[in-house]
Every structure is written in structure tokens, then in C-alpha cells.
GROMACS .gro file of C-alpha atoms in nm:
model
  334
    1MET     CA    1  -2.914  -5.308  -5.691
    2ALA     CA    2  -3.022  -4.984  -5.524
    3VAL     CA    3  -3.153  -4.693  -5.729
    4SER     CA    4  -3.050  -4.359  -5.581
    5ILE     CA    5  -3.048  -3.998  -5.695
    6ASN     CA    6  -2.712  -3.980  -5.519
    7ASP     CA    7  -2.488  -4.169  -5.757
    8VAL     CA    8  -2.213  -4.099  -6.008
    9LYS     CA    9  -2.178  -4.176  -6.376
   10LEU     CA   10  -1.865  -4.366  -6.468
   11PRO     CA   11  -1.652  -4.215  -6.745
   12ASP     CA   12  -1.671  -4.416  -7.065
   13ILE     CA   13  -1.297  -4.480  -7.083
   14PRO     CA   14  -1.182  -4.827  -7.195
   15GLU     CA   15  -0.850  -4.785  -7.009
   16ARG     CA   16  -1.030  -4.811  -6.678
   17LYS     CA   17  -1.036  -5.186  -6.731
   18SER     CA   18  -0.666  -5.196  -6.642
   19LEU     CA   19  -0.533  -5.197  -6.286
   20LEU     CA   20  -0.249  -4.946  -6.283
   21LEU     CA   21  -0.036  -5.112  -6.016
   22ASP     CA   22   0.297  -4.955  -6.118
   23LEU     CA   23   0.146  -4.607  -6.093
   24HIS     CA   24  -0.013  -4.691  -5.758
   25VAL     CA   25   0.322  -4.804  -5.619
   26LYS     CA   26   0.481  -4.479  -5.732
   27SER     CA   27   0.199  -4.278  -5.575
   28LEU     CA   28   0.225  -4.464  -5.245
   29GLU     CA   29   0.603  -4.459  -5.208
   30THR     CA   30   0.629  -4.087  -5.283
   31TYR     CA   31   0.337  -3.981  -5.064
   32GLY     CA   32   0.454  -3.747  -4.790
   33LYS     CA   33   0.800  -3.690  -4.933
   34ASP     CA   34   0.725  -3.318  -4.958
   35LYS     CA   35   0.694  -3.211  -4.594
   36ASN     CA   36   0.561  -2.871  -4.701
   37ASP     CA   37   0.268  -3.018  -4.891
   38LEU     CA   38  -0.062  -2.899  -4.743
   39GLU     CA   39  -0.212  -3.248  -4.734
   40TYR     CA   40   0.093  -3.378  -4.549
   41VAL     CA   41   0.078  -3.099  -4.292
   42MET     CA   42  -0.296  -3.138  -4.237
   43SER     CA   43  -0.262  -3.513  -4.178
   44GLU     CA   44   0.006  -3.474  -3.910
   45TYR     CA   45  -0.214  -3.592  -3.625
   46PHE     CA   46  -0.301  -3.929  -3.783
   47ARG     CA   47   0.037  -4.008  -3.940
   48MET     CA   48   0.033  -4.356  -3.782
   49ASN     CA   49  -0.281  -4.447  -3.976
   50GLY     CA   50  -0.124  -4.315  -4.295
   51VAL     CA   51   0.185  -4.530  -4.255
   52TYR     CA   52  -0.037  -4.834  -4.196
   53TRP     CA   53  -0.245  -4.760  -4.508
   54ILE     CA   54   0.062  -4.718  -4.727
   55LEU     CA   55   0.254  -5.018  -4.591
   56THR     CA   56  -0.047  -5.250  -4.609
   57ALA     CA   57  -0.126  -5.148  -4.966
   58LEU     CA   58   0.234  -5.207  -5.071
   59LYS     CA   59   0.249  -5.537  -4.884
   60LEU     CA   60  -0.063  -5.660  -5.061
   61ILE     CA   61   0.107  -5.609  -5.397
   62GLY     CA   62   0.449  -5.731  -5.286
   63LYS     CA   63   0.619  -5.393  -5.291
   64GLU     CA   64   0.673  -5.330  -4.920
   65ASP     CA   65   1.045  -5.285  -4.986
   66LYS     CA   66   0.960  -4.943  -5.131
   67LEU     CA   67   0.947  -4.819  -4.772
   68GLU     CA   68   1.254  -4.807  -4.549
   69LYS     CA   69   1.171  -5.065  -4.281
   70ASN     CA   70   1.404  -4.933  -4.010
   71GLU     CA   71   1.278  -4.579  -4.061
   72VAL     CA   72   0.916  -4.692  -4.029
   73LEU     CA   73   0.986  -4.897  -3.718
   74GLU     CA   74   1.174  -4.609  -3.556
   75PHE     CA   75   0.874  -4.383  -3.617
   76VAL     CA   76   0.624  -4.633  -3.478
   77LEU     CA   77   0.822  -4.703  -3.162
   78SER     CA   78   0.878  -4.332  -3.102
   79CYS     CA   79   0.500  -4.286  -3.092
   80GLN     CA   80   0.450  -4.518  -2.796
   81ARG     CA   81   0.362  -4.338  -2.475
   82PRO     CA   82   0.469  -4.437  -2.122
   83ASN     CA   83   0.126  -4.595  -2.052
   84GLY     CA   84   0.174  -4.842  -2.339
   85GLY     CA   85  -0.060  -4.684  -2.595
   86PHE     CA   86   0.044  -4.529  -2.925
   87GLY     CA   87  -0.026  -4.180  -3.055
   88GLY     CA   88  -0.093  -4.073  -3.411
   89ASN     CA   89   0.247  -3.905  -3.423
   90ILE     CA   90   0.550  -3.840  -3.206
   91LYS     CA   91   0.453  -3.681  -2.873
   92ASN     CA   92   0.080  -3.708  -2.951
   93ASP     CA   93  -0.156  -3.855  -2.691
   94PRO     CA   94  -0.232  -4.229  -2.720
   95HIS     CA   95  -0.554  -4.352  -2.877
   96LEU     CA   96  -0.690  -4.698  -2.958
   97LEU     CA   97  -0.714  -4.610  -3.329
   98TYR     CA   98  -0.342  -4.542  -3.352
   99THR     CA   99  -0.252  -4.826  -3.119
  100LEU     CA  100  -0.412  -5.076  -3.356
  101SER     CA  101  -0.236  -4.925  -3.659
  102ALA     CA  102   0.098  -4.939  -3.477
  103ILE     CA  103   0.049  -5.304  -3.386
  104GLN     CA  104  -0.055  -5.389  -3.743
  105ILE     CA  105   0.258  -5.223  -3.879
  106LEU     CA  106   0.477  -5.414  -3.634
  107ALA     CA  107   0.297  -5.738  -3.724
  108ILE     CA  108   0.352  -5.685  -4.096
  109TYR     CA  109   0.721  -5.630  -4.029
  110GLU     CA  110   0.730  -5.931  -3.794
  111SER     CA  111   0.854  -5.699  -3.520
  112LEU     CA  112   0.600  -5.740  -3.240
  113ASP     CA  113   0.885  -5.850  -3.016
  114LYS     CA  114   1.006  -5.489  -3.011
  115ILE     CA  115   0.728  -5.388  -2.772
  116ASP     CA  116   0.624  -5.492  -2.421
  117SER     CA  117   0.295  -5.663  -2.504
  118ASP     CA  118   0.183  -5.674  -2.142
  119LYS     CA  119   0.224  -5.298  -2.113
  120VAL     CA  120   0.024  -5.242  -2.431
  121ALA     CA  121  -0.244  -5.481  -2.304
  122ASP     CA  122  -0.262  -5.288  -1.976
  123TYR     CA  123  -0.334  -4.969  -2.169
  124ILE     CA  124  -0.603  -5.132  -2.381
  125ALA     CA  125  -0.770  -5.304  -2.087
  126GLY     CA  126  -0.781  -4.970  -1.908
  127GLN     CA  127  -1.001  -4.832  -2.188
  128GLN     CA  128  -1.282  -5.081  -2.126
  129GLN     CA  129  -1.584  -4.943  -1.942
  130GLU     CA  130  -1.819  -5.112  -1.698
  131ASP     CA  131  -2.078  -5.176  -1.971
  132GLY     CA  132  -1.820  -5.351  -2.189
  133SER     CA  133  -1.765  -5.062  -2.430
  134PHE     CA  134  -1.428  -4.902  -2.495
  135ILE     CA  135  -1.328  -4.538  -2.495
  136GLY     CA  136  -1.079  -4.426  -2.757
  137ASP     CA  137  -0.867  -4.214  -2.528
  138LYS     CA  138  -0.870  -4.020  -2.202
  139TRP     CA  139  -1.146  -3.787  -2.327
  140GLY     CA  140  -1.401  -4.067  -2.298
  141GLU     CA  141  -1.565  -4.103  -2.641
  142VAL     CA  142  -1.738  -4.441  -2.677
  143ASP     CA  143  -1.772  -4.595  -3.023
  144THR     CA  144  -1.792  -4.948  -3.160
  145ARG     CA  145  -1.485  -4.865  -3.368
  146PHE     CA  146  -1.289  -4.875  -3.044
  147SER     CA  147  -1.431  -5.216  -2.957
  148LEU     CA  148  -1.276  -5.356  -3.274
  149CYS     CA  149  -0.950  -5.165  -3.221
  150ALA     CA  150  -0.915  -5.303  -2.869
  151LEU     CA  151  -1.001  -5.664  -2.950
  152ALA     CA  152  -0.800  -5.676  -3.274
  153SER     CA  153  -0.495  -5.527  -3.102
  154LEU     CA  154  -0.515  -5.777  -2.818
  155MET     CA  155  -0.561  -6.068  -3.058
  156LEU     CA  156  -0.250  -5.966  -3.255
  157ILE     CA  157  -0.037  -5.953  -2.940
  158ASN     CA  158  -0.199  -6.267  -2.793
  159ARG     CA  159  -0.352  -6.092  -2.492
  160LEU     CA  160  -0.726  -6.119  -2.561
  161GLU     CA  161  -0.793  -6.253  -2.213
  162ARG     CA  162  -0.696  -5.920  -2.059
  163VAL     CA  163  -1.044  -5.772  -2.114
  164ASN     CA  164  -1.395  -5.885  -2.024
  165ILE     CA  165  -1.500  -6.059  -2.344
  166GLU     CA  166  -1.861  -6.124  -2.247
  167LYS     CA  167  -1.923  -5.760  -2.159
  168ALA     CA  168  -1.749  -5.647  -2.477
  169VAL     CA  169  -1.973  -5.874  -2.685
  170ASP     CA  170  -2.285  -5.765  -2.497
  171PHE     CA  171  -2.216  -5.399  -2.575
  172VAL     CA  172  -2.164  -5.472  -2.945
  173VAL     CA  173  -2.484  -5.678  -2.964
  174ARG     CA  174  -2.680  -5.395  -2.799
  175CYS     CA  175  -2.573  -5.176  -3.092
  176MET     CA  176  -2.758  -5.404  -3.336
  177ASN     CA  177  -3.062  -5.255  -3.511
  178PHE     CA  178  -3.384  -5.398  -3.659
  179ASP     CA  179  -3.228  -5.392  -4.008
  180GLY     CA  180  -2.950  -5.623  -3.893
  181GLY     CA  181  -2.693  -5.345  -3.898
  182PHE     CA  182  -2.497  -5.179  -3.619
  183GLY     CA  183  -2.437  -4.823  -3.504
  184CYS     CA  184  -2.162  -4.657  -3.303
  185VAL     CA  185  -2.357  -4.682  -2.976
  186PRO     CA  186  -2.691  -4.844  -2.882
  187GLY     CA  187  -2.976  -4.669  -3.060
  188SER     CA  188  -2.767  -4.503  -3.334
  189GLU     CA  189  -2.837  -4.569  -3.702
  190SER     CA  190  -2.677  -4.849  -3.898
  191HIS     CA  191  -2.367  -4.756  -4.094
  192SER     CA  192  -2.143  -4.974  -4.309
  193GLY     CA  193  -1.828  -4.873  -4.124
  194GLN     CA  194  -1.976  -4.952  -3.785
  195ILE     CA  195  -2.114  -5.280  -3.917
  196TYR     CA  196  -1.766  -5.387  -4.019
  197CYS     CA  197  -1.628  -5.296  -3.677
  198CYS     CA  198  -1.900  -5.487  -3.492
  199LEU     CA  199  -1.873  -5.792  -3.714
  200GLY     CA  200  -1.497  -5.787  -3.671
  201ALA     CA  201  -1.536  -5.773  -3.294
  202LEU     CA  202  -1.782  -6.063  -3.299
  203ALA     CA  203  -1.558  -6.265  -3.532
  204ILE     CA  204  -1.256  -6.219  -3.305
  205THR     CA  205  -1.460  -6.331  -3.004
  206ASN     CA  206  -1.620  -6.618  -3.199
  207ARG     CA  207  -1.972  -6.477  -3.153
  208LEU     CA  208  -2.087  -6.435  -3.513
  209TYR     CA  209  -2.384  -6.660  -3.440
  210LYS     CA  210  -2.547  -6.356  -3.280
  211VAL     CA  211  -2.574  -6.184  -3.623
  212GLN     CA  212  -2.888  -6.185  -3.841
  213ALA     CA  213  -2.683  -6.278  -4.147
  214ASP     CA  214  -2.953  -6.276  -4.416
  215VAL     CA  215  -3.118  -5.956  -4.292
  216LEU     CA  216  -2.783  -5.781  -4.263
  217GLY     CA  217  -2.661  -5.921  -4.593
  218THR     CA  218  -2.965  -5.775  -4.769
  219TRP     CA  219  -2.904  -5.430  -4.615
  220LEU     CA  220  -2.538  -5.440  -4.715
  221CYS     CA  221  -2.612  -5.546  -5.073
  222GLU     CA  222  -2.855  -5.256  -5.105
  223ARG     CA  223  -2.553  -5.029  -5.063
  224GLN     CA  224  -2.451  -5.109  -5.421
  225LEU     CA  225  -2.572  -4.845  -5.667
  226LYS     CA  226  -2.623  -4.854  -6.043
  227SER     CA  227  -2.270  -4.721  -6.092
  228GLY     CA  228  -2.144  -5.035  -5.919
  229GLY     CA  229  -2.005  -4.838  -5.626
  230LEU     CA  230  -2.109  -4.881  -5.265
  231ASN     CA  231  -2.233  -4.626  -5.013
  232GLY     CA  232  -2.231  -4.633  -4.634
  233ARG     CA  233  -2.597  -4.549  -4.576
  234PRO     CA  234  -2.910  -4.511  -4.789
  235GLU     CA  235  -2.917  -4.212  -5.026
  236LYS     CA  236  -2.547  -4.135  -4.988
  237LEU     CA  237  -2.293  -4.112  -5.271
  238PRO     CA  238  -2.076  -4.415  -5.347
  239ASP     CA  239  -1.723  -4.412  -5.210
  240VAL     CA  240  -1.434  -4.651  -5.275
  241CYS     CA  241  -1.367  -4.689  -4.902
  242TYR     CA  242  -1.693  -4.887  -4.877
  243SER     CA  243  -1.531  -5.139  -5.107
  244TRP     CA  244  -1.372  -5.240  -4.779
  245TRP     CA  245  -1.635  -5.175  -4.512
  246VAL     CA  246  -1.921  -5.338  -4.706
  247LEU     CA  247  -1.734  -5.615  -4.884
  248ALA     CA  248  -1.539  -5.718  -4.574
  249SER     CA  249  -1.865  -5.733  -4.381
  250LEU     CA  250  -2.026  -5.948  -4.649
  251LYS     CA  251  -1.720  -6.173  -4.652
  252ILE     CA  252  -1.738  -6.215  -4.273
  253ILE     CA  253  -2.103  -6.324  -4.287
  254GLY     CA  254  -2.059  -6.539  -4.599
  255ARG     CA  255  -2.270  -6.325  -4.833
  256ILE     CA  256  -2.011  -6.156  -5.057
  257LYS     CA  257  -2.142  -6.334  -5.368
  258TRP     CA  258  -2.460  -6.129  -5.335
  259ILE     CA  259  -2.270  -5.829  -5.480
  260ASP     CA  260  -2.224  -5.766  -5.853
  261ALA     CA  261  -1.847  -5.817  -5.850
  262ASP     CA  262  -1.784  -5.703  -6.208
  263LYS     CA  263  -1.965  -5.372  -6.165
  264MET     CA  264  -1.784  -5.323  -5.836
  265LYS     CA  265  -1.451  -5.377  -6.009
  266ASP     CA  266  -1.541  -5.127  -6.282
  267TYR     CA  267  -1.625  -4.865  -6.023
  268ILE     CA  268  -1.293  -4.908  -5.839
  269LEU     CA  269  -1.091  -4.897  -6.159
  270ALA     CA  270  -1.276  -4.584  -6.272
  271CYS     CA  271  -1.155  -4.410  -5.956
  272GLN     CA  272  -0.788  -4.452  -6.050
  273ASP     CA  273  -0.572  -4.155  -6.144
  274GLU     CA  274  -0.433  -4.262  -6.480
  275GLU     CA  275  -0.156  -4.003  -6.472
  276SER     CA  276  -0.024  -3.995  -6.115
  277GLY     CA  277  -0.157  -4.321  -5.975
  278GLY     CA  278  -0.360  -4.384  -5.664
  279ILE     CA  279  -0.733  -4.442  -5.615
  280ALA     CA  280  -0.988  -4.178  -5.513
  281ASP     CA  281  -1.329  -4.198  -5.350
  282ARG     CA  282  -1.506  -4.121  -5.677
  283PRO     CA  283  -1.401  -4.082  -6.043
  284GLY     CA  284  -1.209  -3.760  -6.103
  285ASP     CA  285  -1.142  -3.682  -5.737
  286ILE     CA  286  -0.798  -3.651  -5.576
  287THR     CA  287  -0.641  -3.981  -5.475
  288ASP     CA  288  -0.495  -4.069  -5.135
  289PRO     CA  289  -0.345  -4.373  -4.955
  290PHE     CA  290  -0.670  -4.437  -4.762
  291HIS     CA  291  -0.880  -4.496  -5.072
  292THR     CA  292  -0.594  -4.662  -5.259
  293LEU     CA  293  -0.565  -4.927  -4.987
  294PHE     CA  294  -0.939  -4.990  -4.968
  295GLY     CA  295  -0.973  -5.004  -5.345
  296LEU     CA  296  -0.704  -5.273  -5.356
  297THR     CA  297  -0.855  -5.466  -5.063
  298GLY     CA  298  -1.195  -5.453  -5.232
  299LEU     CA  299  -1.050  -5.609  -5.546
  300SER     CA  300  -0.875  -5.870  -5.333
  301LEU     CA  301  -1.194  -5.965  -5.149
  302LEU     CA  302  -1.377  -6.008  -5.479
  303GLY     CA  303  -1.102  -6.237  -5.609
  304HIS     CA  304  -0.996  -6.005  -5.889
  305TYR     CA  305  -0.629  -5.984  -5.994
  306LYS     CA  306  -0.518  -6.299  -5.817
  307GLY     CA  307  -0.141  -6.318  -5.834
  308GLU     CA  308  -0.116  -5.939  -5.840
  309ILE     CA  309  -0.301  -5.861  -5.515
  310LYS     CA  310  -0.254  -6.096  -5.220
  311PRO     CA  311  -0.553  -6.233  -5.026
  312VAL     CA  312  -0.658  -5.992  -4.752
  313ASN     CA  313  -0.803  -6.091  -4.417
  314PRO     CA  314  -1.155  -5.939  -4.390
  315VAL     CA  315  -1.133  -5.884  -4.014
  316PHE     CA  316  -0.785  -5.736  -3.971
  317CYS     CA  317  -0.736  -5.569  -4.312
  318MET     CA  318  -0.394  -5.725  -4.341
  319PRO     CA  319  -0.251  -5.985  -4.580
  320GLU     CA  320  -0.370  -6.332  -4.483
  321GLU     CA  321  -0.009  -6.450  -4.480
  322ILE     CA  322   0.063  -6.226  -4.179
  323LEU     CA  323  -0.219  -6.380  -3.974
  324GLU     CA  324  -0.100  -6.727  -4.071
  325LYS     CA  325   0.250  -6.649  -3.944
  326LEU     CA  326   0.101  -6.531  -3.615
  327GLY     CA  327  -0.106  -6.848  -3.590
  328ILE     CA  328  -0.433  -6.652  -3.585
  329LYS     CA  329  -0.738  -6.824  -3.730
  330ILE     CA  330  -1.071  -6.645  -3.749
  331TYR     CA  331  -1.383  -6.846  -3.831
  332LEU     CA  332  -1.631  -6.673  -4.062
  333LEU     CA  333  -1.993  -6.754  -4.147
  334ARG     CA  334  -2.071  -6.952  -4.460
   0.00000   0.00000   0.00000
């Protein structure tokens, strides 16, 4: 377990041993009801991601009926642009990040038939570059996040053949570093979030054999600090969101048992708001749907609270039951 000067001390509160699911449901279903709330206004441009985070969290705990399905679907479909891609909100430009979230929402609601999958695939394929990378939108930023977004979206709509798989894999592999990790582009430093994206891309394309599993697993396990929390890079503070990026990566490469699961659970539970519900990045901070989802998925990956939190797929960050209904099977390392 890594020793770092950048860590937090968990509050010595016995109540943190309880998972406050009822409060989390209340926090999630009421989020964004006040349209004048500053946080709501400031998150306008990535509303699609927010809806995905909230719906997925509720679906994992069997409370998806707390959202109005028809209202959510109407919003998602209204964000699709003429070229097939989806924007973060109505009238916003399309981007691969929001396109994946839109497709995930539709998949959870078993409503993928409401879109023209070939049109969506055309948009995604148009984002692939000659070197196999993907740009997020018309402004041309390249990032391995977009490789995962493109491949995951195409897999969900059964159109993976629409892009050059070998070139896509080659670009991801060129982003691998000596420590086994991956960066956002070739030559950039390893980061837990980028590692997850690259492993997800390689899992979807059935190329996980290209990963240095033990070397990478060691680097990922070193992200756990004495507090039990995980960070994204050396000497950074722990953050609940890495309960997803790191643990999902370890699950994909078959090394999740290398983490101290009990200390990880204690850290996540300590980040709960015991009055209003929700999970924050660190104890005492303000909660939000992003960290609430990834706190719950972290607990799911570790096998905690079985029966209360459904199994989550480590590649798609969706309930396993949704992938099963779509007939999608991803093979992970052991």
C-alpha cells in the first residue's frame, strides 16, 4: 500500500460502516430539480453525462423508476444532431463522449431501436484518423478516451466493423508506457483514467493479450493509499472516482484481488453525506452524481453489498444484465 504525503484521514465515525442507499436514491432523484441551482446551470453543457450517471446509479440499485423514462428518452433523442452524433445538451454540438452516454442510456432503457444505428455508426467512423486514433469532435482533439467511446458505442449498437480495428488497437498500444500504464496520446504519462479507457478498448477488440498485466497490476495497486482510497497518479490525493477507474482496470486484467477491499470499502463509505445522501470525492466534500455512481460501482466490483448493488460490467460501466440482454460478451484476463 502506497505511502504518500497527499492522503486524507478518515473520520472516526462508526456510522460510516453503513451504506446509506435510501439517502443516495433521494439525492440522485432530486438532483437538478432546481433549475436555478448554480451547480445545475454550470453543468449545462454535459447534461447527457449527468443523466447517464444518475440513471446508471439508480439502475444498479434497482431504483431506475425514480426517473421518468419517457422524459429521459425525449431529452436524449432531442440531443441527436443531423450527422448522427449526440451533444451534451439540446442544440449542442456532437461529441463522442456524449454519444456514448446517449447510447448507454438508450441501452439501459432497452430503446436502441429508437435511433438509426447506421447513421450513428457513420458519425463515429468519421471521427477515426489515419493513425487509428479518434477525435472527440470537429475541433480535432485526440485522446484515448475517445478510442473507448467510439468502440464501446459501436459495440452496443452492433456496428464495430465500421471502423479500422487494427489501426485503433495499434494507436492504443502505442500509448503504453514502460510502467505498463497508458496515457492519452503516445508519450504522455500513465494515468488511471486513461488506463481504464485503453484496457476497455483492448477488451472490446479482444486484444488484452497485448497488456503487461503483472507490471500494470502492480502500478494500479500502488494507487491505494493508507486511507484505503485510490489516486490517479503518484503523489495525488485519493478520489472516489478512482474506485471505478482503478478497480475496473484491475478487474479487466484479473488482478482486483491485489487491492485491500475492506479498506477500500471504508474509504467509499466515509465519503457519504449522512444527512443529504450522495458520495463525494473525499470525506466532508460536496457530493455529486459522478462520484455517487463511481462509489457504488467500486463497491459492486469488490463484491460488497451483493443483493443491494447489482453486478457492474467493468468495461461498459453498466449493469451486467444489460450487456447480457444485448448478447454482448467481453472476455477478461484471469
